[in-house]
Amino acid sequence: MRRADRLFQIIQILRRSSRPVTAAALAEELEVSKRTVYRDVADLMSQRVPIEGEAGFGYLLSSDYEMPPLMLTPEEIEAVMLGAQWVAGRSDKTLSNAARDVVAKIAAVVPKHLRPYIVEPSVGAKPVVQGHEEENIDPSMLRAAVREGRKLRLSYRSDAGEETARTVWPVILGYSDTNRILVAWCELRQGFRHFRTDRILAADMLDEGHGLRPGELRRRWSAWREATLQQSKRFTSD
């Protein structure tokens, strides 16, 4: 890695962390020695990059530091391309078009020598196998309910064919290669449940919100998911 690229990457690593990053951690990710990290960080500081901290305690980049957002490395471009390919092939029309628009915007602003990484990327998502069951609901409405913290009224068909009415607090709309899953707190079951969107017969976004402060429902779901995972590991080990 060229030294200029390494200095840029140090800034990127510090930007994505809200906690001090040790020289050892930087050295491991950059595949260089800690001595090289010390020297590079000192050089960045001399160039008035607002890095706080010192050897032995870790480094932290000031939150008000501004850097052009599209100074992308080839690896970052290909990461975006891989994600855009996946979204374009597996999401609803709105997100698919948004993924293509993102690629077009990046292609319009990156330097000429980086455009081949967009036109002919070295990575690719697995092609989608068509033929899945047609859905009755608009995923963009589900995403809006998640963002706005509003309840949903669902008519849902279980795997056994039973139809039930559910009022749920949506947490996240998840995507896999074959299905979309709405993760939500279910008032009927009094717990978090996964609803396959191809089994949602109808959905209405209610005016009523779930009433929790922003981020609280997601934190509860994350704690539930972690507890469920730990329980599964204990069961497997037993």
CSV table of C-alpha atoms in Angstrom, one decimal:
chain,number,residue,atom,x,y,z
A,1,MET,CA,0.0,0.0,0.0
A,2,ARG,CA,1.3,3.4,-0.9
A,3,ARG,CA,2.0,5.7,2.0
A,4,ALA,CA,-0.5,8.3,0.7
A,5,ASP,CA,-3.2,5.5,0.6
A,6,ARG,CA,-2.1,4.4,4.1
A,7,LEU,CA,-2.6,7.9,5.6
A,8,PHE,CA,-6.0,8.1,4.0
A,9,GLN,CA,-6.9,4.7,5.3
A,10,ILE,CA,-5.9,5.7,8.9
A,11,ILE,CA,-8.3,8.6,8.7
A,12,GLN,CA,-11.0,6.3,7.4
A,13,ILE,CA,-10.5,3.8,10.2
A,14,LEU,CA,-10.6,6.6,12.8
A,15,ARG,CA,-13.7,8.1,11.2
A,16,ARG,CA,-15.7,4.9,11.6
A,17,SER,CA,-14.9,4.5,15.3
A,18,SER,CA,-16.5,6.4,18.2
A,19,ARG,CA,-13.8,5.1,20.6
A,20,PRO,CA,-10.0,5.4,20.6
A,21,VAL,CA,-8.3,3.1,18.2
A,22,THR,CA,-5.0,1.7,19.4
A,23,ALA,CA,-1.8,1.7,17.3
A,24,ALA,CA,-1.9,-2.1,17.5
A,25,ALA,CA,-5.3,-2.3,16.0
A,26,LEU,CA,-4.3,0.2,13.2
A,27,ALA,CA,-1.2,-1.8,12.5
A,28,GLU,CA,-3.1,-5.1,12.3
A,29,GLU,CA,-5.6,-3.7,9.8
A,30,LEU,CA,-3.1,-1.9,7.7
A,31,GLU,CA,-0.6,-4.8,7.9
A,32,VAL,CA,2.3,-2.6,9.0
A,33,SER,CA,4.3,-2.2,12.2
A,34,LYS,CA,3.2,-0.1,15.1
A,35,ARG,CA,6.3,2.0,14.6
A,36,THR,CA,5.0,2.9,11.1
A,37,VAL,CA,1.6,3.7,12.6
A,38,TYR,CA,3.2,6.1,15.1
A,39,ARG,CA,5.1,7.8,12.4
A,40,ASP,CA,2.1,8.1,10.1
A,41,VAL,CA,-0.2,9.5,12.8
A,42,ALA,CA,2.5,12.0,13.8
A,43,ASP,CA,2.6,13.1,10.1
A,44,LEU,CA,-1.1,13.5,10.0
A,45,MET,CA,-1.1,15.6,13.2
A,46,SER,CA,1.6,17.8,11.7
A,47,GLN,CA,-0.7,18.3,8.7
A,48,ARG,CA,-3.3,19.6,11.2
A,49,VAL,CA,-5.6,16.6,11.0
A,50,PRO,CA,-7.4,16.8,14.3
A,51,ILE,CA,-6.4,13.4,15.8
A,52,GLU,CA,-6.4,13.2,19.6
A,53,GLY,CA,-4.6,10.7,21.8
A,54,GLU,CA,-1.1,9.2,22.0
A,55,ALA,CA,0.8,5.9,21.8
A,56,GLY,CA,-0.5,3.4,24.4
A,57,PHE,CA,-3.9,5.0,24.8
A,58,GLY,CA,-5.3,5.0,21.3
A,59,TYR,CA,-6.3,7.7,18.8
A,60,LEU,CA,-9.6,9.4,18.1
A,61,LEU,CA,-10.5,11.7,15.2
A,62,SER,CA,-12.4,14.9,16.0
A,63,SER,CA,-16.0,14.6,15.1
A,64,ASP,CA,-16.0,17.9,13.3
A,65,TYR,CA,-13.3,16.9,10.9
A,66,GLU,CA,-14.5,17.2,7.3
A,67,MET,CA,-13.1,15.2,4.4
A,68,PRO,CA,-14.6,14.9,0.9
A,69,PRO,CA,-17.1,12.0,1.1
A,70,LEU,CA,-16.2,10.4,-2.2
A,71,MET,CA,-12.5,10.0,-1.9
A,72,LEU,CA,-13.0,6.3,-2.4
A,73,THR,CA,-10.5,3.5,-2.7
A,74,PRO,CA,-10.9,0.8,-5.3
A,75,GLU,CA,-11.9,-1.6,-2.5
A,76,GLU,CA,-14.6,0.8,-1.3
A,77,ILE,CA,-16.0,1.2,-4.8
A,78,GLU,CA,-16.2,-2.5,-5.3
A,79,ALA,CA,-17.8,-2.9,-1.9
A,80,VAL,CA,-20.5,-0.4,-3.1
A,81,MET,CA,-20.8,-2.2,-6.4
A,82,LEU,CA,-21.3,-5.6,-4.8
A,83,GLY,CA,-24.0,-4.2,-2.5
A,84,ALA,CA,-25.7,-2.3,-5.3
A,85,GLN,CA,-25.8,-5.4,-7.5
A,86,TRP,CA,-27.4,-7.4,-4.6
A,87,VAL,CA,-30.0,-4.7,-3.9
A,88,ALA,CA,-30.8,-4.2,-7.5
A,89,GLY,CA,-31.5,-7.9,-8.0
A,90,ARG,CA,-33.4,-8.7,-4.8
A,91,SER,CA,-35.3,-5.6,-3.6
A,92,ASP,CA,-38.5,-3.9,-4.6
A,93,LYS,CA,-38.6,-1.5,-7.6
A,94,THR,CA,-38.0,1.6,-5.4
A,95,LEU,CA,-34.8,0.3,-3.8
A,96,SER,CA,-33.6,-1.4,-7.0
A,97,ASN,CA,-33.8,1.9,-8.8
A,98,ALA,CA,-32.1,3.7,-5.9
A,99,ALA,CA,-29.2,1.2,-6.1
A,100,ARG,CA,-28.7,1.9,-9.8
A,101,ASP,CA,-28.9,5.7,-9.1
A,102,VAL,CA,-26.2,5.4,-6.5
A,103,VAL,CA,-23.9,3.7,-8.9
A,104,ALA,CA,-24.6,6.3,-11.6
A,105,LYS,CA,-23.8,9.2,-9.1
A,106,ILE,CA,-20.5,7.6,-8.0
A,107,ALA,CA,-19.5,7.0,-11.6
A,108,ALA,CA,-20.1,10.7,-12.4
A,109,VAL,CA,-17.8,12.0,-9.7
A,110,VAL,CA,-14.9,9.5,-9.2
A,111,PRO,CA,-11.6,10.2,-11.0
A,112,LYS,CA,-11.3,8.6,-14.4
A,113,HIS,CA,-8.7,6.0,-13.3
A,114,LEU,CA,-11.3,4.6,-10.8
A,115,ARG,CA,-14.2,4.2,-13.3
A,116,PRO,CA,-13.1,0.7,-14.5
A,117,TYR,CA,-13.9,-0.5,-11.0
A,118,ILE,CA,-17.5,0.5,-11.7
A,119,VAL,CA,-17.8,-0.5,-15.3
A,120,GLU,CA,-16.0,-3.8,-14.9
A,121,PRO,CA,-15.9,-4.7,-11.2
A,122,SER,CA,-14.0,-7.8,-10.1
A,123,VAL,CA,-16.9,-8.8,-7.7
A,124,GLY,CA,-20.5,-9.9,-8.4
A,125,ALA,CA,-23.6,-10.9,-6.6
A,126,LYS,CA,-25.2,-14.3,-7.4
A,127,PRO,CA,-27.9,-14.0,-10.0
A,128,VAL,CA,-31.5,-14.1,-8.7
A,129,VAL,CA,-33.6,-17.2,-9.3
A,130,GLN,CA,-37.0,-16.0,-10.5
A,131,GLY,CA,-40.3,-17.6,-9.6
A,132,HIS,CA,-40.9,-16.7,-6.0
A,133,GLU,CA,-44.4,-16.0,-4.8
A,134,GLU,CA,-45.9,-12.6,-5.7
A,135,GLU,CA,-46.4,-10.3,-2.8
A,136,ASN,CA,-49.5,-8.3,-2.0
A,137,ILE,CA,-47.9,-5.4,0.0
A,138,ASP,CA,-45.7,-2.4,-0.8
A,139,PRO,CA,-42.3,-2.8,0.9
A,140,SER,CA,-41.8,1.0,0.8
A,141,MET,CA,-44.8,1.3,3.2
A,142,LEU,CA,-43.2,-1.2,5.6
A,143,ARG,CA,-39.9,0.7,5.5
A,144,ALA,CA,-41.8,4.0,6.2
A,145,ALA,CA,-43.5,2.5,9.2
A,146,VAL,CA,-40.1,1.4,10.6
A,147,ARG,CA,-38.6,4.8,10.1
A,148,GLU,CA,-41.5,6.7,11.6
A,149,GLY,CA,-42.1,4.3,14.5
A,150,ARG,CA,-45.7,3.6,13.5
A,151,LYS,CA,-47.7,0.5,14.1
A,152,LEU,CA,-48.9,-1.8,11.4
A,153,ARG,CA,-52.1,-3.8,11.1
A,154,LEU,CA,-51.4,-7.0,9.3
A,155,SER,CA,-53.5,-9.8,7.9
A,156,TYR,CA,-51.1,-12.7,8.0
A,157,ARG,CA,-51.2,-16.3,6.7
A,158,SER,CA,-49.0,-18.8,8.7
A,159,ASP,CA,-47.1,-21.7,7.2
A,160,ALA,CA,-50.0,-24.0,8.2
A,161,GLY,CA,-52.4,-21.7,6.3
A,162,GLU,CA,-54.0,-20.1,9.3
A,163,GLU,CA,-55.0,-16.5,8.8
A,164,THR,CA,-54.8,-14.1,11.7
A,165,ALA,CA,-55.0,-10.3,12.3
A,166,ARG,CA,-51.9,-8.8,14.0
A,167,THR,CA,-51.0,-5.4,15.2
A,168,VAL,CA,-47.2,-5.1,15.2
A,169,TRP,CA,-44.4,-2.6,16.0
A,170,PRO,CA,-42.0,-2.9,13.0
A,171,VAL,CA,-38.3,-3.1,13.8
A,172,ILE,CA,-36.6,-3.8,10.5
A,173,LEU,CA,-37.3,-5.2,7.1
A,174,GLY,CA,-34.7,-7.9,6.4
A,175,TYR,CA,-33.7,-9.4,3.1
A,176,SER,CA,-32.3,-12.8,2.1
A,177,ASP,CA,-31.7,-14.4,-1.3
A,178,THR,CA,-35.3,-15.8,-1.3
A,179,ASN,CA,-37.5,-13.8,1.1
A,180,ARG,CA,-38.2,-10.5,2.8
A,181,ILE,CA,-38.8,-10.7,6.5
A,182,LEU,CA,-40.5,-8.1,8.6
A,183,VAL,CA,-39.2,-8.2,12.2
A,184,ALA,CA,-41.7,-6.8,14.6
A,185,TRP,CA,-43.0,-6.8,18.1
A,186,CYS,CA,-46.4,-8.6,17.9
A,187,GLU,CA,-49.1,-7.4,20.3
A,188,LEU,CA,-51.0,-10.7,19.9
A,189,ARG,CA,-48.0,-12.9,20.9
A,190,GLN,CA,-46.4,-10.3,23.2
A,191,GLY,CA,-43.0,-10.9,21.7
A,192,PHE,CA,-40.8,-10.4,18.7
A,193,ARG,CA,-41.8,-12.3,15.6
A,194,HIS,CA,-40.6,-12.7,12.0
A,195,PHE,CA,-43.2,-12.2,9.3
A,196,ARG,CA,-42.5,-13.4,5.8
A,197,THR,CA,-43.8,-10.6,3.5
A,198,ASP,CA,-45.0,-13.0,0.9
A,199,ARG,CA,-47.5,-14.3,3.6
A,200,ILE,CA,-48.8,-10.8,4.5
A,201,LEU,CA,-52.2,-10.7,2.8
A,202,ALA,CA,-52.8,-7.0,3.7
A,203,ALA,CA,-51.0,-4.3,5.6
A,204,ASP,CA,-52.1,-0.9,6.9
A,205,MET,CA,-49.9,1.7,8.5
A,206,LEU,CA,-51.7,3.1,11.6
A,207,ASP,CA,-51.6,6.7,12.8
A,208,GLU,CA,-50.7,5.3,16.2
A,209,GLY,CA,-47.0,5.0,17.1
A,210,HIS,CA,-45.5,2.5,19.4
A,211,GLY,CA,-44.6,5.3,21.9
A,212,LEU,CA,-41.0,4.3,22.5
A,213,ARG,CA,-38.1,6.8,22.3
A,214,PRO,CA,-36.1,6.6,19.0
A,215,GLY,CA,-33.8,3.6,18.9
A,216,GLU,CA,-35.4,1.9,22.0
A,217,LEU,CA,-37.4,-0.8,20.0
A,218,ARG,CA,-34.3,-1.6,18.0
A,219,ARG,CA,-32.2,-2.0,21.2
A,220,ARG,CA,-34.8,-4.3,22.7
A,221,TRP,CA,-34.9,-6.4,19.6
A,222,SER,CA,-31.0,-6.6,19.6
A,223,ALA,CA,-31.0,-7.8,23.2
A,224,TRP,CA,-33.7,-10.4,22.5
A,225,ARG,CA,-31.8,-11.6,19.4
A,226,GLU,CA,-28.6,-11.9,21.4
A,227,ALA,CA,-30.3,-13.8,24.2
A,228,THR,CA,-31.9,-16.1,21.7
A,229,LEU,CA,-28.6,-16.8,20.0
A,230,GLN,CA,-26.9,-17.5,23.3
A,231,GLN,CA,-29.7,-19.9,24.3
A,232,SER,CA,-29.4,-21.7,21.0
A,233,LYS,CA,-25.6,-22.1,21.5
A,234,ARG,CA,-26.2,-23.5,25.0
A,235,PHE,CA,-28.8,-26.0,23.6
A,236,THR,CA,-26.4,-27.0,20.8
A,237,SER,CA,-23.5,-27.6,23.3
A,238,ASP,CA,-25.7,-29.6,25.6
